[in-house]
CSV table of C-alpha atoms in Angstrom, one decimal:
chain,number,residue,atom,x,y,z
A,1,MET,CA,62.1,35.3,2.3
A,2,MET,CA,59.0,34.3,1.3
A,3,LEU,CA,58.5,31.3,3.4
A,4,GLN,CA,58.9,33.6,6.1
A,5,LYS,CA,55.9,35.7,5.1
A,6,TYR,CA,53.4,32.6,4.6
A,7,LEU,CA,54.7,31.9,8.5
A,8,SER,CA,53.8,35.5,9.5
A,9,LEU,CA,50.2,34.8,7.4
A,10,VAL,CA,49.2,32.5,9.4
A,11,LYS,CA,51.2,33.2,13.2
A,12,PHE,CA,52.8,29.6,13.1
A,13,SER,CA,54.0,30.2,16.4
A,14,HIS,CA,50.7,30.2,17.5
A,15,THR,CA,50.4,26.5,16.4
A,16,ILE,CA,54.2,25.9,18.1
A,17,PHE,CA,51.8,27.2,21.4
A,18,ALA,CA,48.9,25.0,21.1
A,19,LEU,CA,51.1,21.7,20.4
A,20,PRO,CA,50.8,21.0,23.9
A,21,PHE,CA,47.8,21.1,23.4
A,22,ALA,CA,46.9,18.8,21.1
A,23,MET,CA,49.7,16.3,22.8
A,24,VAL,CA,47.5,15.7,25.9
A,25,GLY,CA,45.0,14.6,23.5
A,26,VAL,CA,47.1,12.1,21.9
A,27,PHE,CA,48.4,10.5,25.0
A,28,LEU,CA,45.7,10.2,26.3
A,29,GLY,CA,43.9,8.7,23.5
A,30,TYR,CA,46.8,6.0,24.2
A,31,LEU,CA,45.1,5.2,27.4
A,32,THR,CA,42.4,3.9,25.4
A,33,LEU,CA,44.2,1.6,23.2
A,34,ASP,CA,43.9,-2.5,23.4
A,35,VAL,CA,47.3,-2.5,21.7
A,36,MET,CA,49.7,0.0,21.3
A,37,PRO,CA,50.5,1.3,18.0
A,38,ASN,CA,54.4,2.5,17.0
A,39,ILE,CA,53.5,5.7,19.4
A,40,TRP,CA,56.5,7.8,17.6
A,41,LEU,CA,54.8,7.2,14.3
A,42,LEU,CA,51.9,8.3,15.0
A,43,THR,CA,52.8,10.9,18.1
A,44,VAL,CA,54.2,12.8,14.6
A,45,LYS,CA,51.5,11.6,12.2
A,46,VAL,CA,49.0,13.5,15.1
A,47,VAL,CA,50.7,16.5,14.9
A,48,LEU,CA,51.3,16.2,11.3
A,49,CYS,CA,47.5,16.6,11.1
A,50,MET,CA,47.2,19.7,14.1
A,51,VAL,CA,49.2,21.8,11.8
A,52,PHE,CA,48.4,21.3,8.3
A,53,ALA,CA,44.6,21.6,9.6
A,54,ARG,CA,45.3,24.8,11.4
A,55,THR,CA,47.5,26.0,9.0
A,56,ALA,CA,45.1,25.8,6.5
A,57,ALA,CA,42.3,27.7,8.6
A,58,MET,CA,44.7,30.2,9.5
A,59,ALA,CA,45.4,30.8,5.3
A,60,PHE,CA,41.9,29.9,4.9
A,61,ASN,CA,40.4,33.2,7.4
A,62,ARG,CA,42.9,35.5,6.2
A,63,TRP,CA,41.7,35.2,2.6
A,64,ALA,CA,37.8,35.4,4.1
A,65,ASP,CA,39.0,38.4,6.2
A,66,ARG,CA,40.7,39.9,3.7
A,67,LYS,CA,38.5,42.7,2.6
A,68,ILE,CA,37.7,42.9,5.9
A,69,ASP,CA,41.0,43.4,7.0
A,70,ALA,CA,42.3,46.6,4.6
A,71,ASP,CA,39.0,48.3,6.1
A,72,ASN,CA,40.1,47.9,9.6
A,73,PRO,CA,43.3,50.2,10.2
A,74,ARG,CA,43.9,47.1,12.7
A,75,THR,CA,44.6,45.4,10.6
A,76,ARG,CA,45.1,46.5,6.9
A,77,SER,CA,48.7,46.3,7.8
A,78,ARG,CA,47.8,42.4,7.6
A,79,GLU,CA,49.8,40.3,4.9
A,80,ILE,CA,46.8,40.3,2.0
A,81,PRO,CA,45.6,44.1,2.6
A,82,SER,CA,49.1,45.4,2.5
A,83,GLY,CA,50.5,43.2,-0.9
A,84,VAL,CA,52.5,41.1,0.7
A,85,LEU,CA,51.6,38.5,-0.4
A,86,ARG,CA,48.4,37.7,-2.8
A,87,ALA,CA,45.2,36.6,-1.7
A,88,ASP,CA,45.3,34.4,-4.8
A,89,ARG,CA,48.2,32.7,-4.1
A,90,VAL,CA,47.4,32.5,0.0
A,91,LEU,CA,44.1,30.5,-1.0
A,92,GLY,CA,46.2,28.2,-3.0
A,93,PHE,CA,47.8,27.7,0.1
A,94,ALA,CA,44.8,26.9,2.2
A,95,ILE,CA,44.2,23.9,-0.1
A,96,ILE,CA,47.4,22.5,-0.6
A,97,ASN,CA,47.8,22.7,3.7
A,98,ALA,CA,44.1,21.1,3.8
A,99,VAL,CA,45.0,18.5,1.1
A,100,LEU,CA,48.3,17.8,3.2
A,101,PHE,CA,45.6,17.2,6.5
A,102,VAL,CA,43.5,15.2,4.7
A,103,ALA,CA,46.7,12.5,2.9
A,104,THR,CA,48.5,12.7,6.6
A,105,ALA,CA,44.4,11.9,8.3
A,106,TYR,CA,44.8,9.2,5.7
A,107,ALA,CA,48.2,8.4,7.2
A,108,ILE,CA,46.8,7.5,10.6
A,109,ASN,CA,43.4,5.3,9.7
A,110,MET,CA,40.7,5.2,7.7
A,111,THR,CA,38.2,6.4,10.5
A,112,CYS,CA,40.5,9.1,10.9
A,113,PHE,CA,40.8,10.0,7.1
A,114,LEU,CA,36.2,9.6,6.5
A,115,LEU,CA,36.7,12.1,9.5
A,116,SER,CA,38.3,14.6,7.5
A,117,PRO,CA,36.5,17.0,5.8
A,118,ILE,CA,34.4,17.2,8.5
A,119,ALA,CA,37.0,18.9,10.9
A,120,LEU,CA,38.4,20.9,7.7
A,121,LEU,CA,34.3,22.2,7.4
A,122,VAL,CA,34.6,23.1,11.1
A,123,VAL,CA,38.2,25.3,11.6
A,124,MET,CA,37.4,26.6,7.8
A,125,GLY,CA,34.0,27.4,8.7
A,126,TYR,CA,34.7,29.3,11.8
A,127,SER,CA,35.4,31.9,9.4
A,128,TYR,CA,31.7,33.2,8.1
A,129,THR,CA,30.7,32.1,11.9
A,130,LYS,CA,32.1,34.5,13.5
A,131,ARG,CA,30.6,37.3,11.6
A,132,PHE,CA,27.5,36.3,13.6
């Protein structure tokens, strides 16, 4: 199944592992608010932002490292080097998740929306900064 291949590509199980850390940040943020928003709706939006940003970053990382992964015996079996997924489709998947992240950030508020490109730059830029 194609969805399963993409979930394996981005190690979706690691996203689930990271969610409690995001939720701690959400609930600590609620403590600073004077007026309580619809807590459940906002929590869902924040979780979606976290999932979309991490998925975009992981897919982009796999795309950016595809040639390095092909040369490394340990990573040669990953989805792109092994031919399970095409590189252009993985890049498209990363872009779709980045757009969904920005759209969900917009649904939270204007500040989140305006800061969302910076967040994407950080999480996706890691793919290149880790080489130094």
